[in-house]
Short mmCIF file of C-alpha atoms in Angstrom, two decimals:
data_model
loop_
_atom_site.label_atom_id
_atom_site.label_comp_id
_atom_site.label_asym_id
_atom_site.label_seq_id
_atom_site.Cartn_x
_atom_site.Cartn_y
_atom_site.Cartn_z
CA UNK A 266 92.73 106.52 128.12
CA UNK A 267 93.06 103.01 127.03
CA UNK A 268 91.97 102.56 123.21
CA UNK A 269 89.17 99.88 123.02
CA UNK A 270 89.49 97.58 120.66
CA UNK A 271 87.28 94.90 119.20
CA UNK A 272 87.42 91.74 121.23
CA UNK A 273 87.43 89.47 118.08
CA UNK A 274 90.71 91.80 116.63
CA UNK A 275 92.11 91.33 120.39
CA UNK A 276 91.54 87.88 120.46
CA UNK A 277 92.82 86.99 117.08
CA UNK A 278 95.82 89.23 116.52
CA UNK A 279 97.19 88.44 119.91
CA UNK A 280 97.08 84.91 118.23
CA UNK A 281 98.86 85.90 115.62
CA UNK A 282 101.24 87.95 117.55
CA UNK A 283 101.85 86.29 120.72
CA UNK A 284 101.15 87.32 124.24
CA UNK A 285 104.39 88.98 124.94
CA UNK A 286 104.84 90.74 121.16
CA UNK A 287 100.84 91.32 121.39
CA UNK A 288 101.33 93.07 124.81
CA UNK A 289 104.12 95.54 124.20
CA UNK A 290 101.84 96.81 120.68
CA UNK A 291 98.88 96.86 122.59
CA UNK A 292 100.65 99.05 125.11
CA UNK A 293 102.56 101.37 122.09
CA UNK A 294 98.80 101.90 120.63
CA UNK A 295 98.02 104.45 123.60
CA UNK A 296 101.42 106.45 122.18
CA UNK A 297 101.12 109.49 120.74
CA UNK A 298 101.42 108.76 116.64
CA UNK A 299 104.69 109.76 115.26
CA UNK A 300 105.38 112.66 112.72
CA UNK A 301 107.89 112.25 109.86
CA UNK A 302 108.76 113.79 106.81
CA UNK A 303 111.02 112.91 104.04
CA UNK A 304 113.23 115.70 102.11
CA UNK A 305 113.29 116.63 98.41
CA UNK A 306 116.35 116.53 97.49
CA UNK A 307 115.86 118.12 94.67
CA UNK A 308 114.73 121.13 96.50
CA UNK A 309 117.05 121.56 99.66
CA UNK A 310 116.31 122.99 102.14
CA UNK A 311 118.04 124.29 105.43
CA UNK A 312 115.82 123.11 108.63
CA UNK A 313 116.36 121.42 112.06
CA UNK A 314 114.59 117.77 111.04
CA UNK A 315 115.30 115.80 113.97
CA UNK A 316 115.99 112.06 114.18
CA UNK A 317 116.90 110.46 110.92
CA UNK A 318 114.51 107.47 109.66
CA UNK A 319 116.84 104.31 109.21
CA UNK A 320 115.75 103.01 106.13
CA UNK A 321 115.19 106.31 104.20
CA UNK A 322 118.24 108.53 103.59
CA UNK A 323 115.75 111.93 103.34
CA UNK A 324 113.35 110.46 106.32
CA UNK A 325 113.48 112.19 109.61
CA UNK A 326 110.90 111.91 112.85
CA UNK A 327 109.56 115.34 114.09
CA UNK A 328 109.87 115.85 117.89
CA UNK A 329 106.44 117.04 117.69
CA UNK A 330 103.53 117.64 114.62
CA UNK A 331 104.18 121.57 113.60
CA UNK A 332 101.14 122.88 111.26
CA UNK A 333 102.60 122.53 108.09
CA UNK A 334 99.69 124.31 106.12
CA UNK A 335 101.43 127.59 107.84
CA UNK A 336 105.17 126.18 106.10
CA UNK A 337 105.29 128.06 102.40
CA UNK A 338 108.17 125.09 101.90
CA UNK A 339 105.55 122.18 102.52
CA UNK A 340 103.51 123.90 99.59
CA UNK A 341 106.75 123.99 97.44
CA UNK A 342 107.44 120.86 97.31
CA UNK A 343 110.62 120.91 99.71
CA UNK A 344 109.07 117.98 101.49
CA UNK A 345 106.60 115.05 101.88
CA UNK A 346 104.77 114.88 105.25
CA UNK A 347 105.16 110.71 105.27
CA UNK A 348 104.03 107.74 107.78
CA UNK A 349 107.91 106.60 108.48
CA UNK A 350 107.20 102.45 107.79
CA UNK A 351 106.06 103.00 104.35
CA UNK A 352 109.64 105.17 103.36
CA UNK A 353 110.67 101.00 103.67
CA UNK A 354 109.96 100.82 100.00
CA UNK A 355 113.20 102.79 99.52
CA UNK A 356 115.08 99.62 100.32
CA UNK A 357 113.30 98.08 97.66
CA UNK A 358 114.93 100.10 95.04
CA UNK A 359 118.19 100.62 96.22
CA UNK A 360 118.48 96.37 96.61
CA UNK A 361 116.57 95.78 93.11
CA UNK A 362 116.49 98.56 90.56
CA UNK A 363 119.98 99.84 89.17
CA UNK A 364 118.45 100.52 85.83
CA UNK A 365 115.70 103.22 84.23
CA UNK A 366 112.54 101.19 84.72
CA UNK A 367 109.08 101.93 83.89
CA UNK A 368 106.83 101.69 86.55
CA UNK A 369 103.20 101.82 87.99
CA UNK A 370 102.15 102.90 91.11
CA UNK A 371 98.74 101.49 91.67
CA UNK A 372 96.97 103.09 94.43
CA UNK A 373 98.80 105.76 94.52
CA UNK A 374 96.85 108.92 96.37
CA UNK A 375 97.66 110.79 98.34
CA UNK A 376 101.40 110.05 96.99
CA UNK A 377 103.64 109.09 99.98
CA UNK A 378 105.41 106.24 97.71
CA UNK A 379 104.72 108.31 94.20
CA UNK A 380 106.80 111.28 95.53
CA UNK A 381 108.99 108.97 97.09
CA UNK A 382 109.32 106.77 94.28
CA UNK A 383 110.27 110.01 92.30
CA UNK A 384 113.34 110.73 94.17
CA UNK A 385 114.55 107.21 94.03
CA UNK A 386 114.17 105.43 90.51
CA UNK A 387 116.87 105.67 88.15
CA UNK A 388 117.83 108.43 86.23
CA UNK A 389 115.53 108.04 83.09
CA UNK A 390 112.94 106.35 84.39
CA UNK A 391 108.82 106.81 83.93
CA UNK A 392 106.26 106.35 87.05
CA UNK A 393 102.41 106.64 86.50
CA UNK A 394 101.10 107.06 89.75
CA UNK A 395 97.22 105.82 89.57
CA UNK A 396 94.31 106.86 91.91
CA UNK A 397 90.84 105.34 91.06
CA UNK A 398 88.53 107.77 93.64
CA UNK A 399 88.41 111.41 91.95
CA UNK A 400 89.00 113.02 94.84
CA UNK A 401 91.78 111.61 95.93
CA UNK A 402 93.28 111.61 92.41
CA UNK A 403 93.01 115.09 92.18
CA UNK A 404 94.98 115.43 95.90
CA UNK A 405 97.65 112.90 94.27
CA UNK A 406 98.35 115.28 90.82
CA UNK A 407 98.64 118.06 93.41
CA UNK A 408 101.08 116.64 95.24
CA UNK A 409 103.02 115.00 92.41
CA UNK A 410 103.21 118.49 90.47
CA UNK A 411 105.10 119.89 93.81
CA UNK A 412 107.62 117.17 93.85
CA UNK A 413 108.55 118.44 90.61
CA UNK A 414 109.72 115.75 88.75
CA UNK A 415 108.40 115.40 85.25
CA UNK A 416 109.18 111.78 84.25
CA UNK A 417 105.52 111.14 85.75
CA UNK A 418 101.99 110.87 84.70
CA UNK A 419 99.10 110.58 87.19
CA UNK A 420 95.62 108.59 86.11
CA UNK A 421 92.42 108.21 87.24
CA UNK A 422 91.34 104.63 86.71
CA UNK A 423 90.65 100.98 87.80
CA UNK A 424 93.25 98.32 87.88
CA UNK A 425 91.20 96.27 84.69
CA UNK A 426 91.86 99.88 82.61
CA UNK A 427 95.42 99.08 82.35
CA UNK A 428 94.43 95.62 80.54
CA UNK A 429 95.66 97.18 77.14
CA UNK A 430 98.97 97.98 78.51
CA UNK A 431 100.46 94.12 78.74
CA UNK A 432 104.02 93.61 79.67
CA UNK A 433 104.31 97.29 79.52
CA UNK A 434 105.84 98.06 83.54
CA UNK A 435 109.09 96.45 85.08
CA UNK A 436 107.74 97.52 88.45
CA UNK A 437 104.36 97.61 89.43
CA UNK A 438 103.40 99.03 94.04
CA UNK A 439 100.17 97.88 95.32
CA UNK A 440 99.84 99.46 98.44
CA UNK A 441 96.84 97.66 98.33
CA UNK A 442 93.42 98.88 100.28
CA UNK A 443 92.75 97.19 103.34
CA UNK A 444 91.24 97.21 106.50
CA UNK A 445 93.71 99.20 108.10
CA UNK A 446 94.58 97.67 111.67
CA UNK A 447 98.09 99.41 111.06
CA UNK A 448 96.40 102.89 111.38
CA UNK A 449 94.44 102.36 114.46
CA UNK A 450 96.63 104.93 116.71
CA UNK A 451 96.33 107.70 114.01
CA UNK A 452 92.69 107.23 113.18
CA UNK A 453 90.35 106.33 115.54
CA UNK A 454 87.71 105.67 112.61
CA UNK A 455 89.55 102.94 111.79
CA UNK A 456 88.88 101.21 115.11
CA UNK A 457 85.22 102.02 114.93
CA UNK A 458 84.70 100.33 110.84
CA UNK A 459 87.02 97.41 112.10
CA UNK A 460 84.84 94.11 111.73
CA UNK A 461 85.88 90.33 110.53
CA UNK A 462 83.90 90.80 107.33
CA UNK A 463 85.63 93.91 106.28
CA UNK A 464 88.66 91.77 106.68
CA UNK A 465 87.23 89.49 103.91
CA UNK A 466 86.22 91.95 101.73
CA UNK A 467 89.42 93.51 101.48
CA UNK A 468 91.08 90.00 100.85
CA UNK A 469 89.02 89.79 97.66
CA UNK A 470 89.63 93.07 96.65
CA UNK A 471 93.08 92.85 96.64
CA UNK A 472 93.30 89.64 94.48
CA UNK A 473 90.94 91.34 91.99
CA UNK A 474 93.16 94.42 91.89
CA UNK A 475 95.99 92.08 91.73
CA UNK A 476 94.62 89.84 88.93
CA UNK A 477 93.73 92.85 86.98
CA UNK A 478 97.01 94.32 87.34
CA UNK A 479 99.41 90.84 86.52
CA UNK A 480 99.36 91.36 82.94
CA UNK A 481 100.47 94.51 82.66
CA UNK A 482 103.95 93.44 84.57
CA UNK A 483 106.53 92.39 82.24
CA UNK A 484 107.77 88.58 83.14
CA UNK A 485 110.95 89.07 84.97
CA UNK A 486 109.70 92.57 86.65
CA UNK A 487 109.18 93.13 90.45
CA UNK A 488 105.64 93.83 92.31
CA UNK A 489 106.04 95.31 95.50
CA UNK A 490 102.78 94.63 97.44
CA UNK A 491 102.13 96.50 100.96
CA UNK A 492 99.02 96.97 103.20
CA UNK A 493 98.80 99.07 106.40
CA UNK A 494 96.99 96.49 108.31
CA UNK A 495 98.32 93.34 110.75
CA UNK A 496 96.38 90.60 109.74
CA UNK A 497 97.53 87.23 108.17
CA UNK A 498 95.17 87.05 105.55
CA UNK A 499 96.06 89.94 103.96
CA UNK A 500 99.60 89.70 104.31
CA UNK A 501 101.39 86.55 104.38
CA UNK A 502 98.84 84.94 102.81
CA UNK A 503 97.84 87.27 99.93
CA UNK A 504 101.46 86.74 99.38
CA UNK A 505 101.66 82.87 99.18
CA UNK A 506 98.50 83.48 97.03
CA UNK A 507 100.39 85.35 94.70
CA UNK A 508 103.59 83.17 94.59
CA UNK A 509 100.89 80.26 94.06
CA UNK A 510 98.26 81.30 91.59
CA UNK A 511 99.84 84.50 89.80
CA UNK A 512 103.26 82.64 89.39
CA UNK A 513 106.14 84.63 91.18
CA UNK A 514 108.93 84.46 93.38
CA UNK A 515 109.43 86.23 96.97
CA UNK A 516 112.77 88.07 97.39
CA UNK A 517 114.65 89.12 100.26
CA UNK A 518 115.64 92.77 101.69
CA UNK A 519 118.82 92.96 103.80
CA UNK A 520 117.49 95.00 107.02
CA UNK A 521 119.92 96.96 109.21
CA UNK A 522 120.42 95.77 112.77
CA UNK A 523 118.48 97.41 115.23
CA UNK A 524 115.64 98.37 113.06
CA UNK A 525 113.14 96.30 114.37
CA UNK A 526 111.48 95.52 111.81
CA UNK A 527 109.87 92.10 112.20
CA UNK A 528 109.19 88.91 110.04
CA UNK A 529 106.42 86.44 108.77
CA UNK A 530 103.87 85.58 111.77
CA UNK A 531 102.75 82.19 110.28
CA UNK A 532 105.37 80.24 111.28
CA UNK A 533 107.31 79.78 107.66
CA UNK A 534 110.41 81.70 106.26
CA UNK A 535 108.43 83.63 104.09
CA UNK A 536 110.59 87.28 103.07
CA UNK A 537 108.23 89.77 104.43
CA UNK A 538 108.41 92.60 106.67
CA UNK A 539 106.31 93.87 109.13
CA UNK A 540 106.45 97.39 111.00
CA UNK A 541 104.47 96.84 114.65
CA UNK A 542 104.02 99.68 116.95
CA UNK A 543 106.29 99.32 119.93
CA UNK A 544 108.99 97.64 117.60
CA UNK A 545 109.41 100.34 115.30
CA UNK A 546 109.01 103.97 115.09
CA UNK A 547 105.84 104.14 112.98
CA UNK A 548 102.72 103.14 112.26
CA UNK A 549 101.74 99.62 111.06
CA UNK A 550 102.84 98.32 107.60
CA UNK A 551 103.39 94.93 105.63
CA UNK A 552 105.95 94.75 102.40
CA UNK A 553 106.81 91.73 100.40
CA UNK A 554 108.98 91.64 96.98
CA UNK A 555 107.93 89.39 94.27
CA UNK A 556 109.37 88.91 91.08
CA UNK A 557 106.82 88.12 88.28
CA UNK A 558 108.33 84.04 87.00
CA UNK A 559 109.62 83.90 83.46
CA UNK A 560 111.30 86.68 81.15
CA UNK A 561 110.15 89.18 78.87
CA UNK A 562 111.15 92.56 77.22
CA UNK A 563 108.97 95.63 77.93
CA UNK A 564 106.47 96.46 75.61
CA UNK A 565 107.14 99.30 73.27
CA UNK A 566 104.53 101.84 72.55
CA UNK A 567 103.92 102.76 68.90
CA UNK A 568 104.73 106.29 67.84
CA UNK A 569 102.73 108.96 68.32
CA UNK A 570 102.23 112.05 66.01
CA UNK A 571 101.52 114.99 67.80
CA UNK A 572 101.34 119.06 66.71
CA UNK A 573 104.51 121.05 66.82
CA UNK A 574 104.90 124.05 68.41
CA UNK A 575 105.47 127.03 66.38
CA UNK A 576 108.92 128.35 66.31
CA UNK A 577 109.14 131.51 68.02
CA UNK A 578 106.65 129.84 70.86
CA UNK A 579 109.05 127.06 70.84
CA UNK A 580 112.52 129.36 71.14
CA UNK A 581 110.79 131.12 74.37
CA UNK A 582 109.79 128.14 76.36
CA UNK A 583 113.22 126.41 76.09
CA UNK A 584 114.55 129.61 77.37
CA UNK A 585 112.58 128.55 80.48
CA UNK A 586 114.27 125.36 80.98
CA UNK A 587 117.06 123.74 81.98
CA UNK A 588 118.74 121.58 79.39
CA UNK A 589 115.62 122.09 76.85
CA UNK A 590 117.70 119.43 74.24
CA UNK A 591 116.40 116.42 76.33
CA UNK A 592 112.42 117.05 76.17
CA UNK A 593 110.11 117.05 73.16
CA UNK A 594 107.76 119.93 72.83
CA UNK A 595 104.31 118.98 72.69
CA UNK A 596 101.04 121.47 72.04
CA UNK A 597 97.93 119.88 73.20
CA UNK A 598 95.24 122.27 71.71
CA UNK A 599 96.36 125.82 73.78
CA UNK A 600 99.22 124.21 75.93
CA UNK A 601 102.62 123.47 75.54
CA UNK A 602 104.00 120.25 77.26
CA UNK A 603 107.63 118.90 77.68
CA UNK A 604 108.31 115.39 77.63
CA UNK A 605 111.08 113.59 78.13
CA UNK A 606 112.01 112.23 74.76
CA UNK A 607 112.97 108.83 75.63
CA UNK A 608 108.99 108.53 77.28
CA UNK A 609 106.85 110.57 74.72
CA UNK A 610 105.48 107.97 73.53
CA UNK A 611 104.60 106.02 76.29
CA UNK A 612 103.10 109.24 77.64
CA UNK A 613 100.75 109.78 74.81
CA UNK A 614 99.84 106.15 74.78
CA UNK A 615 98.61 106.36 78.25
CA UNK A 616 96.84 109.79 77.75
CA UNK A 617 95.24 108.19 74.46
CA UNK A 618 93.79 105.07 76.33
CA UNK A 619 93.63 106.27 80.15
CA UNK A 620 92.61 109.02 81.75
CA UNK A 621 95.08 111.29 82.50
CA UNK A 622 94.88 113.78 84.82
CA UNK A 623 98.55 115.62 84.67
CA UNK A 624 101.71 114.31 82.57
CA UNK A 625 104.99 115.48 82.07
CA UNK A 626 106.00 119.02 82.33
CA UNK A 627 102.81 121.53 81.46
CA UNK A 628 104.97 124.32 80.43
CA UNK A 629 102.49 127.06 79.56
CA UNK A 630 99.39 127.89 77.86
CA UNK A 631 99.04 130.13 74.59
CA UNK A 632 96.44 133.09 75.02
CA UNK A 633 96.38 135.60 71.75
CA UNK A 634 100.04 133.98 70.93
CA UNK A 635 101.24 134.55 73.90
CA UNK A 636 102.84 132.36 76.50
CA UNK A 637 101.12 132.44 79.90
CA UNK A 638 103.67 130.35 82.36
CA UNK A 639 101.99 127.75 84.33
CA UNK A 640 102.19 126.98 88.10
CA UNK A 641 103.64 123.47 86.96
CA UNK A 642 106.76 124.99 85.53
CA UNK A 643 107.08 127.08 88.92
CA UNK A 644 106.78 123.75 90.66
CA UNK A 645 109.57 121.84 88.52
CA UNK A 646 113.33 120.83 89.14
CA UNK A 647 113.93 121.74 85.49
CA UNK A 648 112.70 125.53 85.92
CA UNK A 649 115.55 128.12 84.80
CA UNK A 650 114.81 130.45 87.94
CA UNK A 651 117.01 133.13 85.81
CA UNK A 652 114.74 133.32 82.96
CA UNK A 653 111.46 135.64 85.32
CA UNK A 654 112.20 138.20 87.67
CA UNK A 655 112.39 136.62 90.61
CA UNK A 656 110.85 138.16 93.87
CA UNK A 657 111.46 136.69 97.53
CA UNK A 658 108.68 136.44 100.12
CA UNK A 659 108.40 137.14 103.49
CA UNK A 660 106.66 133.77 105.10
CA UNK A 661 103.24 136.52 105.89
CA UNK A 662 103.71 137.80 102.28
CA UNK A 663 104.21 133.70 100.89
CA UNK A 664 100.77 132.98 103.30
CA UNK A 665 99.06 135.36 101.46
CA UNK A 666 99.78 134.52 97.78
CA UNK A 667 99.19 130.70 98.84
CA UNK A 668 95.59 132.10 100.19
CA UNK A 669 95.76 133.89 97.31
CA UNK A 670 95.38 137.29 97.89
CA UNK A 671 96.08 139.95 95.53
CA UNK A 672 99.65 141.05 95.92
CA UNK A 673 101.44 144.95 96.09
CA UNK A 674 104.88 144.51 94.77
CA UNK A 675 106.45 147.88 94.52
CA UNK A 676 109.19 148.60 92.01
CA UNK A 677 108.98 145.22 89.89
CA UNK A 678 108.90 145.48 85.79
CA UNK A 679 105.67 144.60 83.94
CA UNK A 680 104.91 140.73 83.55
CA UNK A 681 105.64 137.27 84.60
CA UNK A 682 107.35 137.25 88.48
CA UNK A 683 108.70 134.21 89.96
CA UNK A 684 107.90 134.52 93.33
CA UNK A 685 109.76 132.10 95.87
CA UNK A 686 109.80 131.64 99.88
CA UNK A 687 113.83 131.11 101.00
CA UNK A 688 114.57 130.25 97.33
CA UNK A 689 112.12 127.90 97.28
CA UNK A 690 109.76 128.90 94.02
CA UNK A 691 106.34 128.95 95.19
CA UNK A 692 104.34 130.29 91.54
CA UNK A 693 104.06 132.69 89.37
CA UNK A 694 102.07 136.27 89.76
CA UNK A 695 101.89 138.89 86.70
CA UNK A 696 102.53 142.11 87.65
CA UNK A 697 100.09 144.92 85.49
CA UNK A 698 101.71 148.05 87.06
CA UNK A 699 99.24 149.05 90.57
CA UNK A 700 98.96 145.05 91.79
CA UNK A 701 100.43 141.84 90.77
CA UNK A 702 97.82 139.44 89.65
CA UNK A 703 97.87 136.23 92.03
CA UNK A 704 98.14 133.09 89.81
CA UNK A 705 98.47 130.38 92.14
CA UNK A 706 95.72 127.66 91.21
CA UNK A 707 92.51 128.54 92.86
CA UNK A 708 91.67 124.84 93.81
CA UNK A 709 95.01 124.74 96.01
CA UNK A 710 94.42 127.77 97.88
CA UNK A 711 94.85 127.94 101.79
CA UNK A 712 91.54 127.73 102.60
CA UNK A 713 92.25 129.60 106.52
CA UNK A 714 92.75 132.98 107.15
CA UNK A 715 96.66 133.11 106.73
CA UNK A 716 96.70 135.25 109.64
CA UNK A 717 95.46 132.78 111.98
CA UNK A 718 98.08 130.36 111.11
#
């Protein structure tokens, strides 16, 4: 069946398009949407992953859309179920940023780029990934504490929050909210809410999250700006816009032949890149590269006291992590948090001014003086897997604790177990002798009957 579009989007995108380019993506939109994921590396993985993604050395297409929410390795963090065009931004980095940066990831949720972003920066690095719905916040932390990687803190605020932070990111993504032409084969709501005016609003929305944002990107640092929509306005334009009135500079990608990834639609040799159904394997995206004019250093936070954690609580969590030397143990009233040193500070600046929904590594929490392991740790690439008794899963048996269902573990010693699905760590359950006590966070649960999946 032929998806009906609005005759004013018709009319005006095949403008912007061209008859012949407009005809070939009017003809993809009646294609089934494509599935992709992109790899952890930090968690491999064996699996048959199908066609690689060009631009993303972990992408790969799907030959068809399994259901991951029956895959115990999607809710370990193994890998990132990803629209292919935006995995672009990994071309971004690999061109641009050879050094630790500290960066902000706007609008962040549900954490496609965040995750992404994870894997890629430099060595040393610190992301805040930043969600302003609750909701979707909440779904971003979730999926950020999976990835594992604890040079990142994820917020819950507006872009004029981070107004105290000035000059304080060398790389600020605004994936910026739009009216979403780009997703119009995966979600047929977008179709329906499509209207010109929507199209406006969004164009002021994103130069108010944009002008909010400027001054907390150092002089000299990049903004990556991206939309999922087609649209001139909100694209090449937003990006002259920003050039113009913020004061920046547009910067080229080098794009591998046969990609088909397409250019600027105004008729100018503006550096921006466009993903169009029926030219590339994915769904609709826009990314442009600025760099902010002028040159500054990177704000330094002040130093932050904080309250130690007793010795002999101290001696038993670094026995739970690899390379303990390189964090700073924090307790924040009955939990114990590891930072990386270089970023403590800058991580208890943000938590002292923002609101900060996860940061770091969450370690564990003291009950009675005594360490209860958190599913955070489980989750992390810096876990010592040797330090718990660790107790493999059959996929029905991993289905159940991520329903989280009371577990019978016969023959296991008293206490913490580390319980993973083909290596994978999954969480924690503590076993009291006739059951093992499921601690896998109730808010994350499989919510179907794991066996119907």
């Amino acid at each position: 069946m032929k998806m009906k579009l609005d005759a004013a989007f018709v009319d005006r995108t095949e403008r912007l398009f061209g008859k012949e380019r407009f005809a070939r993506f009017h003809k993809a939109l009646d294609d089934e949407p494509v599935v992709s994921i992109r790899r952890n590396a930090a968690k491999p993985f064996a699996c048959n992953t199908g066609e690689p993604v060009p631009w993303a050395a972990e992408g790969y297409y799907l030959p068809s859309r399994p259901l991951f929410t029956a895959d115990p390795l999607f809710h370990a963090g193994c890998y990132y179920v990803q629209e292919a065009s935006s995995m672009f931004i990994e071309q971004v980095v690999k061109q641009y940023i050879h050094t630790p940066v500290r960066a902000l990831d706007l609008c962040a949720a549900p954490g496609g780029k965040t995750t992404h972003l994870l894997s890629l920066l430099p060595e040393g690095s610190l992301l805040v990934s930043n969600e302003p719905v609750p909701q979707r916040a909440q779904v971003l932390a979730e999926n950020v504490i999976k990835w594992g990687n604890l040079s990142a803190v994820v917020t819950r605020n507006e872009p004029a929050d981070f107004a105290p932070f000035a000059n304080f990111f060398d790389l600020v993504v605004v994936d910026a909210p739009c009216s979403g032409e780009g997703m119009f084969r995966k979600d047929p709501g977008a179709v329906e809410q499509w209207s010109l005016s929507n199209v406006a609003q969004c164009v002021a929305r994103q130069r108010s999250i944009l002008t909010d944002i400027w001054s907390s990107l150092r002089p000299g640092g990049l903004l990556v700006y991206s939309t999922c929509t087609f649209n001139s306005e909100e694209n090449e334009e937003c990006v002259k816009w920003i050039a113009e009135e913020l004061g920046a500079t547009l910067l080229p990608l080098e794009v591998g032949d046969g990609w088909g990834i397409t250019g600027s639609l105004v008729g100018n040799d503006l550096p921006v890149y466009r993903f169009l159904p029926g030219y590339t394997a994915g769904e609709g995206f826009f990314l442009a590269v600025l760099r902010k004019n002028g040159d500054a250093p990177l704000a330094q936070p002040r130093s932050e006291r904080w309250q130690a954690v007793p010795a002999k609580l101290k001696s038993q969590v670094e026995l739970w992590l690899k390379e303990p030397g390189g964090f700073d143990l924090l307790q924040l009233g009955d939990r114990i948090v590891a930072t990386p040193r270089e970023h403590t500070a800058a991580m208890l600046a943000l938590q002292r001014k923002l609101r900060v929904l996860h940061f770091a590594l969450p370690v564990a929490d003291i009950k009675n003086d005594k360490l209860l392991p958190l599913h955070q740790l489980a989750m992390s690439n810096r876990l010592r897997k040797d330090a718990f008794t660790v107790v493999d899963l059959e996929r029905e048996q991993a289905l159940s604790y991520l329903h989280r269902e009371a577990l019978q573990l016969e023959q296991m010693p008293l206490g913490y177990l580390l319980l993973t699905y083909k290596e994978a760590p999954v969480g924690f359950a503590k076993n009291v002798g006739n059951r093992a006590n499921n601690l896998y966070p109730a808010e994350w649960r499989i919510r179907k009957n794991p066996v119907e999946l």
